[in-house]
Tab-separated table of C-alpha atoms and ligand atoms in Angstrom:
chain	number	residue	atom	x	y	z
A	3	MET	CA	26.371	5.516	17.797
A	4	SER	CA	29.815	3.353	17.911
A	5	ASP	CA	33.214	4.643	18.499
A	6	ASP	CA	34.759	3.048	15.446
A	7	ASN	CA	33.525	4.577	11.902
A	8	ALA	CA	33.785	2.667	8.995
A	9	LYS	CA	36.504	4.161	6.112
A	10	LEU	CA	36.285	3.286	2.631
A	11	ALA	CA	39.217	3.695	0.024
A	12	SER	CA	37.497	5.102	-3.716
A	13	LEU	CA	39.025	6.482	-7.200
A	14	GLY	CA	41.923	7.606	-5.169
A	15	LYS	CA	41.080	9.414	-1.578
A	16	ASP	CA	39.739	7.706	1.604
A	17	TYR	CA	36.396	8.778	3.564
A	18	GLU	CA	35.428	7.532	6.832
A	19	PHE	CA	31.257	7.159	7.764
A	20	ALA	CA	29.765	6.964	11.050
A	21	ILE	CA	28.617	3.714	12.182
A	22	HIS	CA	24.833	3.378	14.335
A	23	ASP	CA	24.304	0.387	16.681
A	24	GLY	CA	21.087	-0.628	16.939
A	25	THR	CA	19.156	-2.430	19.860
A	26	VAL	CA	19.931	-5.812	18.758
A	27	GLY	CA	20.873	-6.674	14.959
A	28	PRO	CA	23.443	-5.968	12.499
A	29	SER	CA	24.652	-2.427	13.587
A	30	VAL	CA	24.730	0.232	10.406
A	31	ILE	CA	26.541	2.544	7.966
A	32	ASP	CA	25.333	6.302	7.878
A	33	VAL	CA	26.727	6.655	4.338
A	34	SER	CA	24.001	9.829	4.039
A	35	THR	CA	27.608	12.619	3.526
A	36	LEU	CA	28.891	10.479	0.864
A	37	TYR	CA	27.615	11.631	-2.675
A	38	GLY	CA	28.526	15.464	-0.939
A	39	GLN	CA	31.777	13.791	0.202
A	40	SER	CA	32.326	11.551	-3.070
A	41	GLY	CA	30.078	12.511	-6.146
A	42	GLN	CA	29.495	8.754	-6.242
A	43	PHE	CA	26.382	6.811	-4.900
A	44	THR	CA	25.781	3.345	-3.035
A	45	TYR	CA	24.261	0.602	-5.386
A	46	ASP	CA	22.030	-1.705	-4.264
A	47	PRO	CA	19.258	-3.066	-6.430
A	48	GLY	CA	16.037	-4.932	-4.345
A	49	PHE	CA	18.021	-3.082	-1.061
A	50	THR	CA	19.782	-6.297	0.312
A	51	SER	CA	22.213	-4.560	2.518
A	52	THR	CA	20.157	-1.178	3.067
A	53	ALA	CA	18.441	-0.096	6.129
A	54	SER	CA	15.700	2.596	4.717
A	55	CYS	CA	15.168	4.012	8.446
A	56	LYS	CA	15.091	3.869	12.235
A	57	SER	CA	12.620	1.640	13.727
A	58	THR	CA	11.173	0.856	17.195
A	59	ILE	CA	8.687	-1.459	16.086
A	60	THR	CA	9.556	-5.125	14.537
A	61	PHE	CA	12.559	-6.358	14.662
A	62	ILE	CA	13.150	-9.801	12.755
A	63	ASP	CA	16.845	-12.069	13.726
A	64	GLY	CA	16.534	-14.396	9.752
A	65	GLU	CA	18.881	-16.183	11.176
A	66	ALA	CA	17.403	-17.650	14.106
A	67	GLY	CA	14.288	-16.958	12.995
A	68	THR	CA	12.403	-14.615	15.701
A	69	LEU	CA	10.610	-11.813	15.134
A	70	LEU	CA	9.714	-9.411	18.026
A	71	HIS	CA	6.751	-6.948	17.890
A	72	ARG	CA	7.853	-3.836	20.324
A	73	GLY	CA	10.183	-6.567	21.973
A	74	TYR	CA	7.725	-9.173	21.991
A	75	PRO	CA	7.969	-12.666	20.719
A	76	ILE	CA	5.465	-13.463	18.035
A	77	GLU	CA	4.631	-16.798	19.502
A	78	GLN	CA	4.234	-15.553	22.870
A	79	LEU	CA	2.303	-12.447	21.231
A	80	ALA	CA	0.011	-15.311	19.266
A	81	ASP	CA	-0.279	-17.463	22.493
A	82	LYS	CA	-1.955	-14.653	25.307
A	83	GLY	CA	-2.875	-12.049	22.860
A	84	SER	CA	-5.297	-10.554	20.571
A	85	PHE	CA	-4.701	-8.602	17.270
A	86	ILE	CA	-7.023	-5.039	19.426
A	87	GLU	CA	-3.903	-5.577	21.527
A	88	THR	CA	-1.447	-6.620	19.478
A	89	CYS	CA	-2.511	-3.145	17.435
A	90	TYR	CA	-1.954	-0.815	20.524
A	91	LEU	CA	1.208	-2.276	21.456
A	92	LEU	CA	2.509	-1.704	17.729
A	93	LEU	CA	1.098	1.750	17.537
A	94	ASN	CA	1.247	2.946	21.247
A	95	GLY	CA	4.960	0.813	21.707
A	96	GLU	CA	3.258	-1.093	25.558
A	97	LEU	CA	0.628	-3.406	25.775
A	98	PRO	CA	-1.880	-1.627	27.924
A	99	ASN	CA	-3.587	-2.258	30.474
A	100	ALA	CA	-7.242	-3.251	30.942
A	101	LYS	CA	-8.262	0.307	31.324
A	102	GLU	CA	-6.258	0.951	27.820
A	103	LEU	CA	-7.142	-2.257	26.380
A	104	GLU	CA	-11.231	-1.060	26.474
A	105	GLU	CA	-11.010	2.510	25.227
A	106	PHE	CA	-8.966	1.547	22.300
A	107	GLU	CA	-11.727	-1.475	21.772
A	108	THR	CA	-14.322	0.523	22.194
A	109	ALA	CA	-13.144	3.101	19.997
A	110	ILE	CA	-11.883	0.645	17.281
A	111	THR	CA	-15.640	-0.789	17.640
A	112	GLN	CA	-17.444	2.070	16.890
A	113	HIS	CA	-15.681	2.835	13.988
A	114	THR	CA	-16.298	-0.434	12.149
A	115	MET	CA	-19.312	1.681	9.938
A	116	LEU	CA	-18.996	2.795	6.441
A	117	HIS	CA	-20.062	5.696	4.878
A	118	GLU	CA	-23.104	4.576	3.758
A	119	GLN	CA	-22.756	6.270	0.034
A	120	MET	CA	-19.463	3.769	-0.430
A	121	ASN	CA	-21.231	0.958	-1.299
A	122	ARG	CA	-21.918	2.583	-4.652
A	123	PHE	CA	-18.329	1.791	-4.988
A	124	PHE	CA	-18.318	-1.996	-5.363
A	125	HIS	CA	-21.193	-1.492	-7.326
A	126	GLY	CA	-18.679	0.069	-10.272
A	127	PHE	CA	-16.866	-3.548	-9.549
A	128	ARG	CA	-17.376	-6.553	-12.097
A	129	ARG	CA	-18.948	-9.142	-10.333
A	130	ASP	CA	-15.806	-11.406	-10.828
A	131	ALA	CA	-13.285	-8.158	-9.940
A	132	HIS	CA	-10.398	-9.933	-7.917
A	133	PRO	CA	-11.158	-8.916	-4.285
A	134	MET	CA	-7.534	-6.774	-4.110
A	135	ALA	CA	-8.962	-4.567	-6.557
A	136	ILE	CA	-11.875	-3.312	-5.103
A	137	MET	CA	-9.734	-2.940	-2.302
A	138	VAL	CA	-7.088	-1.143	-3.628
A	139	GLY	CA	-10.299	1.384	-4.908
A	140	VAL	CA	-12.601	1.720	-1.190
A	141	VAL	CA	-9.477	1.986	0.394
A	142	GLY	CA	-8.464	4.431	-2.045
A	143	ALA	CA	-11.604	6.536	-1.574
A	144	LEU	CA	-11.499	6.353	1.790
A	145	SER	CA	-9.402	9.938	1.625
A	146	ALA	CA	-12.752	11.053	-0.129
A	147	PHE	CA	-15.013	10.375	2.192
A	148	TYR	CA	-12.729	11.219	5.949
A	149	HIS	CA	-11.383	14.792	5.294
A	150	ASP	CA	-11.545	15.280	8.764
A	151	SER	CA	-8.660	13.202	9.042
A	152	THR	CA	-5.972	13.375	6.168
A	153	ASP	CA	-3.748	16.309	7.658
A	154	ILE	CA	-1.018	14.791	8.913
A	155	GLY	CA	0.579	17.652	10.609
A	156	ASP	CA	-2.065	16.989	12.889
A	157	GLU	CA	-1.605	14.318	15.451
A	158	GLU	CA	-4.945	14.608	16.385
A	159	GLN	CA	-6.202	14.072	13.038
A	160	ARG	CA	-3.712	10.956	12.753
A	161	ARG	CA	-4.878	9.239	15.592
A	162	ILE	CA	-8.349	8.933	14.509
A	163	ALA	CA	-7.118	7.688	10.475
A	164	SER	CA	-5.315	4.754	11.791
A	165	ARG	CA	-8.338	3.604	13.958
A	166	ARG	CA	-10.666	4.387	11.418
A	167	LEU	CA	-8.437	2.122	8.926
A	168	ILE	CA	-8.146	-0.565	11.551
A	169	ALA	CA	-11.481	-0.765	12.064
A	170	LYS	CA	-13.235	-0.076	8.561
A	171	ILE	CA	-10.512	-2.060	7.285
A	172	PRO	CA	-12.766	-5.957	7.356
A	173	THR	CA	-15.982	-4.345	7.145
A	174	ILE	CA	-14.591	-3.262	3.164
A	175	ALA	CA	-13.266	-6.664	2.880
A	176	ALA	CA	-16.088	-8.419	3.573
A	177	MET	CA	-17.792	-6.331	1.480
A	178	ALA	CA	-16.004	-7.013	-1.689
A	179	TYR	CA	-16.058	-10.411	-0.294
A	180	LYS	CA	-19.885	-10.405	-0.042
A	181	TYR	CA	-19.862	-8.602	-3.317
A	182	SER	CA	-17.601	-10.978	-5.579
A	183	ILE	CA	-20.850	-13.470	-4.733
A	184	GLY	CA	-23.863	-11.267	-4.940
A	185	GLN	CA	-24.774	-11.697	-1.902
A	186	PRO	CA	-26.090	-8.743	0.564
A	187	PHE	CA	-23.286	-6.707	2.381
A	188	VAL	CA	-23.714	-7.356	5.762
A	189	TYR	CA	-23.121	-4.503	8.416
A	190	PRO	CA	-20.620	-4.890	11.790
A	191	ARG	CA	-22.282	-5.879	14.852
A	192	ASN	CA	-21.257	-3.692	18.054
A	193	ASP	CA	-20.907	-6.769	20.275
A	194	LEU	CA	-18.712	-9.424	18.515
A	195	ASP	CA	-15.264	-8.553	19.325
A	196	TYR	CA	-12.672	-8.163	15.659
A	197	ALA	CA	-12.452	-11.303	14.524
A	198	SER	CA	-15.859	-12.283	15.257
A	199	ASN	CA	-17.041	-9.993	13.886
A	200	PHE	CA	-15.177	-10.526	10.532
A	201	LEU	CA	-15.848	-13.739	10.375
A	202	HIS	CA	-20.202	-12.599	10.612
A	203	MET	CA	-19.282	-10.158	8.185
A	204	CYS	CA	-18.441	-12.944	5.182
A	205	PHE	CA	-20.196	-15.102	6.872
A	206	SER	CA	-23.528	-14.906	7.853
A	207	VAL	CA	-27.043	-13.715	6.092
A	208	PRO	CA	-30.170	-12.216	6.943
A	209	CYS	CA	-32.107	-15.245	6.921
A	210	GLU	CA	-30.582	-17.390	9.740
A	211	GLU	CA	-28.586	-16.500	12.372
A	212	MET	CA	-24.822	-17.536	12.235
A	213	ASN	CA	-22.993	-19.151	14.973
A	214	ILE	CA	-19.429	-18.323	15.159
A	215	SER	CA	-17.311	-20.863	16.227
A	216	PRO	CA	-14.709	-19.589	19.203
A	217	VAL	CA	-12.297	-22.165	17.726
A	218	LEU	CA	-12.770	-20.534	14.395
A	219	ALA	CA	-12.917	-17.002	15.642
A	220	GLN	CA	-9.789	-17.384	18.086
A	221	ALA	CA	-8.240	-18.626	14.518
A	222	MET	CA	-9.375	-15.744	12.716
A	223	ASP	CA	-7.451	-13.741	15.483
A	224	ARG	CA	-4.441	-15.206	15.300
A	225	ILE	CA	-3.749	-15.282	11.879
A	226	PHE	CA	-4.117	-11.492	11.673
A	227	ILE	CA	-1.749	-11.548	14.938
A	228	LEU	CA	1.358	-13.268	12.921
A	229	HIS	CA	0.069	-10.931	9.646
A	230	ALA	CA	0.331	-7.663	11.500
A	231	ASP	CA	3.120	-6.304	11.139
A	232	HIS	CA	6.734	-7.182	9.439
A	233	GLU	CA	9.632	-4.573	9.143
A	234	GLN	CA	10.816	-2.814	6.223
A	235	ASN	CA	8.984	-5.765	3.595
A	236	ALA	CA	7.855	-4.204	-0.054
A	237	SER	CA	4.512	-3.356	1.257
A	238	THR	CA	5.405	-1.707	4.410
A	239	SER	CA	8.285	0.564	2.121
A	240	THR	CA	5.486	1.843	-0.250
A	241	VAL	CA	3.452	3.029	2.543
A	242	ARG	CA	7.067	4.735	3.706
A	243	LEU	CA	8.083	6.163	0.455
A	244	ALA	CA	4.502	7.443	-0.666
A	245	GLY	CA	3.279	8.776	3.088
A	246	SER	CA	7.665	10.654	2.449
A	247	SER	CA	5.616	12.923	-0.181
A	248	GLY	CA	3.103	14.118	2.362
A	249	ALA	CA	0.186	12.009	0.910
A	250	ASN	CA	-2.781	11.012	3.157
A	251	PRO	CA	-2.788	7.738	4.920
A	252	PHE	CA	-5.591	6.049	3.415
A	253	ALA	CA	-4.078	6.869	-0.399
A	254	CYS	CA	-0.892	5.302	1.775
A	255	VAL	CA	-2.781	2.820	2.819
A	256	ALA	CA	-3.810	1.884	-0.750
A	257	ALA	CA	-0.235	1.475	-2.015
A	258	GLY	CA	0.325	-0.981	-0.020
A	259	ILE	CA	-2.307	-2.981	-0.689
A	260	ALA	CA	-1.864	-2.671	-3.965
A	261	CYS	CA	1.946	-3.583	-3.418
A	262	LEU	CA	0.815	-6.913	-1.255
A	263	TRP	CA	-1.011	-8.431	-4.251
A	264	GLY	CA	2.501	-9.509	-5.844
A	265	PRO	CA	2.889	-13.185	-5.970
A	266	SER	CA	6.445	-13.061	-4.425
A	267	HIS	CA	5.227	-10.766	-1.337
A	268	GLY	CA	1.469	-10.851	-0.373
A	269	GLY	CA	-0.123	-12.949	-2.769
A	270	ALA	CA	1.966	-16.069	-2.501
A	271	ASN	CA	-0.602	-17.468	-0.014
A	272	GLU	CA	-3.398	-17.195	-2.773
A	273	ALA	CA	-0.654	-18.569	-5.027
A	274	ALA	CA	1.026	-21.598	-2.620
A	275	LEU	CA	-2.849	-23.373	-2.596
A	276	ASP	CA	-3.113	-22.596	-6.556
A	277	MET	CA	0.789	-24.499	-6.659
A	278	LEU	CA	-0.546	-27.531	-3.745
A	279	ALA	CA	-3.150	-28.060	-6.141
A	280	GLU	CA	-2.301	-28.156	-8.821
A	281	ILE	CA	1.091	-30.893	-7.308
A	282	GLY	CA	-2.279	-32.383	-6.598
A	283	SER	CA	-0.981	-35.251	-5.283
A	284	VAL	CA	1.615	-36.575	-2.783
A	285	SER	CA	3.688	-38.556	-5.698
A	286	ARG	CA	4.320	-35.230	-7.903
A	287	ILE	CA	6.164	-33.559	-5.682
A	288	PRO	CA	9.434	-34.843	-6.495
A	289	GLU	CA	8.519	-33.377	-10.384
A	290	PHE	CA	7.880	-29.934	-8.810
A	291	VAL	CA	10.570	-30.417	-6.568
A	292	ALA	CA	13.062	-30.314	-9.862
A	293	ARG	CA	11.578	-27.608	-10.819
A	294	ALA	CA	12.186	-25.017	-8.035
A	295	LYS	CA	15.519	-26.328	-8.148
A	296	ASP	CA	15.830	-25.661	-12.366
A	297	LYS	CA	17.182	-22.049	-13.199
A	298	ASN	CA	15.801	-22.344	-16.480
A	299	ASP	CA	12.496	-23.016	-15.158
A	300	PRO	CA	10.522	-19.617	-14.382
A	301	PHE	CA	9.126	-21.792	-11.273
A	302	ARG	CA	9.261	-21.816	-7.496
A	303	LEU	CA	7.618	-22.931	-4.667
A	304	MET	CA	4.841	-20.859	-3.091
A	305	GLY	CA	4.837	-19.701	0.446
A	306	PHE	CA	9.253	-20.849	0.628
A	307	GLY	CA	11.977	-18.788	0.923
A	308	HIS	CA	12.145	-15.421	2.264
A	309	ARG	CA	14.540	-11.991	1.733
A	310	VAL	CA	15.584	-12.414	6.119
A	311	TYR	CA	14.105	-15.302	6.866
A	312	LYS	CA	17.524	-17.996	6.619
A	313	ASN	CA	15.662	-20.322	9.132
A	314	TYR	CA	11.977	-21.223	9.566
A	315	ASP	CA	9.943	-18.127	9.739
A	316	PRO	CA	8.474	-18.752	13.470
A	317	ARG	CA	4.991	-17.211	11.894
A	318	ALA	CA	4.698	-20.596	9.317
A	319	ARG	CA	5.010	-22.289	12.700
A	320	VAL	CA	2.398	-20.860	14.758
A	321	MET	CA	0.340	-20.912	11.016
A	322	GLN	CA	1.110	-24.912	10.901
A	323	LYS	CA	-0.618	-25.315	14.301
A	324	THR	CA	-3.071	-23.225	13.747
A	325	CYS	CA	-4.017	-25.421	10.935
A	326	HIS	CA	-4.091	-28.332	12.481
A	327	GLU	CA	-7.024	-26.452	14.870
A	328	VAL	CA	-8.943	-25.259	11.790
A	329	LEU	CA	-9.301	-28.577	10.389
A	330	GLY	CA	-9.519	-30.738	14.188
A	331	GLU	CA	-12.735	-28.258	15.047
A	332	LEU	CA	-14.426	-28.599	11.118
A	333	GLY	CA	-14.293	-32.301	11.189
A	334	ILE	CA	-12.101	-32.391	8.804
A	335	LYS	CA	-9.632	-35.457	8.841
A	336	ASP	CA	-7.094	-36.141	6.142
A	337	ASP	CA	-7.020	-33.190	3.832
A	338	PRO	CA	-4.827	-33.381	0.954
A	339	LEU	CA	-3.983	-30.016	-0.268
A	340	LEU	CA	-2.663	-30.638	3.972
A	341	ASP	CA	-1.088	-34.174	2.857
A	342	VAL	CA	0.647	-32.772	-0.186
A	343	ALA	CA	1.828	-29.666	1.802
A	344	MET	CA	3.574	-31.226	4.982
A	345	GLU	CA	4.925	-33.719	1.947
A	346	LEU	CA	6.446	-31.323	0.060
A	347	GLU	CA	7.691	-29.387	4.003
A	348	LYS	CA	9.885	-32.570	4.483
A	349	ILE	CA	11.467	-33.214	1.026
A	350	ALA	CA	12.423	-29.365	0.339
A	351	LEU	CA	14.177	-29.811	4.044
A	352	ASN	CA	15.783	-32.453	2.966
A	353	ASP	CA	17.256	-31.383	0.397
A	354	GLU	CA	20.474	-29.938	-0.770
A	355	TYR	CA	19.638	-26.894	-2.608
A	356	PHE	CA	16.703	-26.104	-0.047
A	357	VAL	CA	19.437	-26.562	2.272
A	358	GLU	CA	22.463	-24.416	0.629
A	359	LYS	CA	19.856	-21.627	-0.085
A	360	LYS	CA	18.227	-21.462	3.462
A	361	LEU	CA	14.733	-22.061	1.868
A	362	TYR	CA	11.837	-22.347	5.144
A	363	PRO	CA	8.423	-22.275	4.714
A	364	ASN	CA	7.031	-19.022	5.887
A	365	ILE	CA	3.760	-17.692	7.089
A	366	ASP	CA	2.267	-18.601	3.226
A	367	PHE	CA	2.825	-21.749	3.277
A	368	TYR	CA	-0.075	-23.209	5.476
A	369	SER	CA	-1.893	-20.368	5.331
A	370	GLY	CA	-3.663	-21.348	2.295
A	371	ILE	CA	-4.429	-24.382	3.780
A	372	THR	CA	-6.472	-22.739	7.022
A	373	LEU	CA	-8.211	-20.195	5.101
A	374	LYS	CA	-9.414	-22.153	2.472
A	375	ALA	CA	-10.770	-24.861	5.467
A	376	MET	CA	-12.699	-21.822	6.895
A	377	GLY	CA	-14.351	-20.998	3.583
A	378	PHE	CA	-12.421	-18.356	2.537
A	379	PRO	CA	-12.016	-18.535	-1.114
A	380	THR	CA	-8.366	-18.409	-2.132
A	381	SER	CA	-9.146	-14.922	-4.351
A	382	MET	CA	-9.187	-13.771	-0.084
A	383	PHE	CA	-6.225	-14.817	1.170
A	384	THR	CA	-4.189	-11.813	0.091
A	385	VAL	CA	-7.463	-9.553	1.469
A	386	LEU	CA	-6.743	-11.006	5.279
A	387	PHE	CA	-3.822	-10.330	4.481
A	388	ALA	CA	-4.096	-7.056	3.626
A	389	LEU	CA	-6.349	-6.721	6.649
A	390	ALA	CA	-4.119	-7.892	9.394
A	391	ARG	CA	-1.126	-5.813	7.565
A	392	THR	CA	-3.135	-2.324	7.707
A	393	VAL	CA	-1.985	-1.945	11.843
A	394	GLY	CA	1.588	-2.374	10.782
A	395	TRP	CA	1.336	-0.313	7.549
A	396	ILE	CA	-0.467	2.284	9.479
A	397	ALA	CA	2.201	2.377	12.672
A	398	GLN	CA	5.627	2.244	11.017
A	399	TRP	CA	3.620	4.910	8.870
A	400	ASN	CA	3.278	6.645	11.987
A	401	GLU	CA	6.835	6.436	12.857
A	402	MET	CA	8.108	7.613	10.148
A	403	ILE	CA	5.779	11.030	10.289
A	404	GLU	CA	7.247	11.516	13.479
A	405	ASP	CA	11.037	11.107	13.109
A	406	PRO	CA	13.264	14.515	13.444
A	407	SER	CA	15.468	12.948	10.619
A	408	GLN	CA	12.168	12.143	8.019
A	409	ARG	CA	12.537	12.717	4.148
A	410	ILE	CA	10.882	12.542	1.007
A	411	GLY	CA	12.393	9.318	-0.605
A	412	ARG	CA	14.188	10.038	-3.399
A	413	PRO	CA	16.496	7.146	-4.668
A	414	ARG	CA	19.059	7.854	-7.329
A	415	GLN	CA	20.154	5.360	-9.833
A	416	LEU	CA	23.165	3.858	-11.931
A	417	TYR	CA	22.743	5.561	-15.819
A	418	VAL	CA	23.629	3.310	-18.011
A	419	GLY	CA	21.234	4.659	-21.120
A	420	ALA	CA	22.771	6.757	-24.539
A	421	GLY	CA	25.161	9.505	-23.486
A	422	PRO	CA	24.228	12.928	-24.910
A	423	ARG	CA	23.041	13.393	-28.282
A	424	ASP	CA	21.805	15.975	-31.220
A	425	TYR	CA	17.732	15.483	-31.785
A	426	VAL	CA	17.487	13.665	-35.479
A	427	ASP	CA	14.955	15.671	-37.743
A	428	ILE	CA	12.580	11.932	-39.045
A	429	ASN	CA	13.601	12.976	-42.885
A	430	LYS	CA	17.543	11.700	-41.838
A	431	ARG	CA	16.039	8.440	-39.749
B	22	LIG	C1	6.028	-12.461	2.343
B	22	LIG	O1	9.734	-9.278	3.337
B	22	LIG	C2	9.085	-9.838	3.718
B	22	LIG	O2	8.561	-9.939	5.306
B	22	LIG	C3	7.300	-10.849	3.405
B	22	LIG	C4	6.474	-10.955	3.976
B	22	LIG	C5	5.495	-9.810	5.740
B	22	LIG	O3	5.512	-10.749	6.518
B	22	LIG	O4	5.720	-9.541	5.060
B	22	LIG	O5	7.299	-11.862	5.340
B	22	LIG	C6	5.717	-11.500	3.373
B	22	LIG	O6	6.020	-12.355	1.347
B	22	LIG	C7	6.586	-13.851	2.628
B	22	LIG	C8	7.083	-13.849	1.021
B	22	LIG	C9	6.061	-14.890	0.408
B	22	LIG	N1	6.602	-15.228	-0.652
B	22	LIG	C10	7.054	-16.651	-1.460
B	22	LIG	O7	6.799	-17.688	-1.045
B	22	LIG	C11	7.309	-16.488	-2.994
B	22	LIG	C12	8.132	-18.155	-2.982
B	22	LIG	N2	9.327	-16.968	-2.570
B	22	LIG	C13	10.618	-16.641	-3.669
B	22	LIG	O8	9.478	-15.828	-4.803
B	22	LIG	C14	11.813	-16.352	-2.758
B	22	LIG	O9	11.619	-16.558	-1.910
B	22	LIG	C15	11.304	-14.291	-2.389
B	22	LIG	C16	10.963	-13.871	-3.006
B	22	LIG	C17	10.697	-14.657	-1.096
B	22	LIG	C18	12.756	-13.715	-1.709
B	22	LIG	O10	13.240	-13.223	-3.201
B	22	LIG	P1	14.802	-13.084	-2.286
B	22	LIG	O11	15.274	-12.588	-1.473
B	22	LIG	O12	15.139	-12.019	-3.931
B	22	LIG	O13	15.731	-14.201	-2.663
B	22	LIG	P2	16.222	-14.755	-3.951
B	22	LIG	O14	15.183	-14.355	-5.365
B	22	LIG	O15	17.257	-13.618	-4.601
B	22	LIG	O16	16.708	-16.289	-4.092
B	22	LIG	C19	17.668	-16.367	-3.532
B	22	LIG	C20	17.978	-18.046	-4.483
B	22	LIG	C21	17.203	-17.798	-5.551
B	22	LIG	O17	19.185	-18.750	-6.164
B	22	LIG	P3	20.018	-18.172	-6.520
B	22	LIG	O18	19.562	-17.170	-8.025
B	22	LIG	O19	20.888	-17.796	-6.010
B	22	LIG	O20	20.707	-19.157	-7.483
B	22	LIG	O21	17.322	-19.139	-4.036
B	22	LIG	C22	16.151	-19.618	-5.373
B	22	LIG	C23	15.942	-18.288	-6.201
B	22	LIG	O22	16.028	-18.745	-7.356
B	22	LIG	N3	14.534	-19.360	-3.886
B	22	LIG	C24	13.742	-20.197	-4.598
B	22	LIG	C25	12.784	-19.820	-3.747
B	22	LIG	N4	12.946	-18.837	-3.110
B	22	LIG	C26	14.179	-18.267	-3.349
B	22	LIG	N5	13.759	-21.262	-5.168
B	22	LIG	C27	13.017	-22.125	-5.544
B	22	LIG	N6	11.349	-22.013	-4.799
B	22	LIG	C28	11.364	-20.433	-4.294
B	22	LIG	N7	10.858	-20.083	-3.389
């Protein structure tokens, strides 16, 4: 806690509030007693100036464009680690040693199968259902099958539920994809690593063996690392709020998936690729940049801008590098969408509107091109985001449950509706 206090004068009275310092980043003014002392609320739509919790998991420096998971820079985790290792780090706070990593990876591998009866959920959807609709439904339904890991007060049950979610989310995602293209579900294989197993479940068919490219498997693993966690973003805050009522982890993650689906959040990777396709050629970029700057036009450059980053999203740099590696591995020499993306980035980063508003490419700008090249339809892009973010949601959910100061989240409001009035009989209206 800081030695200094924050002072507030309001409606003729003076108040003081404690200031708490973090390890790094902005300190906070603890206003939890404001209403009790003053009868007033703070007002912060969109929570642009509000810290909702204390956390030890992830830190973003928006001005510098840096991202740390338990203190480790995302670039180093993406370059030297694996997604399963990052999952262990996010859940436990430290990088695993070789024995810990092997035990964790084995446990995840042995939970990848779904209860066979869950297959029937998929057949209840139309074939053209958006895979995110299937993800929301099937992940929520996990709580109907795994009753032995829904008591959130039991640490062991929380551990089992966490591992089950991390293990089963790729299987569910792959089944959603297979269902959408009318191909048979492919069971997970215990001899494959996490990313290779996912590619196997998505792209192999019973008729022939599938050779999984190590370059594509590594790219998939790195894409999962880049999407794993990101402080208190909208979907993570949704999971925390749902969890604060005592809801089970499967229901909370289903709520997070629903929130991530929005085009302003995880749905931006799908929207960004659709935007690049609509622009179509470098010659049309000025037209769309003008639209993005036009206050009367709702169009925005998808994959650009961020609530926290006012510098280049460090994940976007790694994603751009991965994009080139994937296109190279697949022998895709000139991808017109990549040409448009690179030129659009160059134009936007030199345009005073984007410079003044500090709008840079975010993680969603290059991910769509990469995933499309790997063979995923745009409708699967946000599903892959949800797959990777599940570990972040679960790590944050566990942290919230274990926080002794945790209470049910219940914001207040500024009421601007009708004042008290009497009922009017219908024959007098
Ligand atoms: C993710 O929170 C997270 O951490 C999210 C995420 C994660 O890992 O969980 O990083 C993942 O969601 C990345 C963001 C993906 N979304 C998009 O790419 C959609 C396009 N971006 C915008 O919708 C917007 O930038 C947001 C939603 C990302 C951020 O919105 P903010 O913080 O509310 O910012 P804002 O809308 O207030 O914009 C500030 C100004 C506005 O202009 P003024 O009203 O001040 O004149 O910048 C403008 C906006 O009009 N602006 C854009 C723009 N983004 C913001 N103008 C054109 N194109 C854009 N993309």
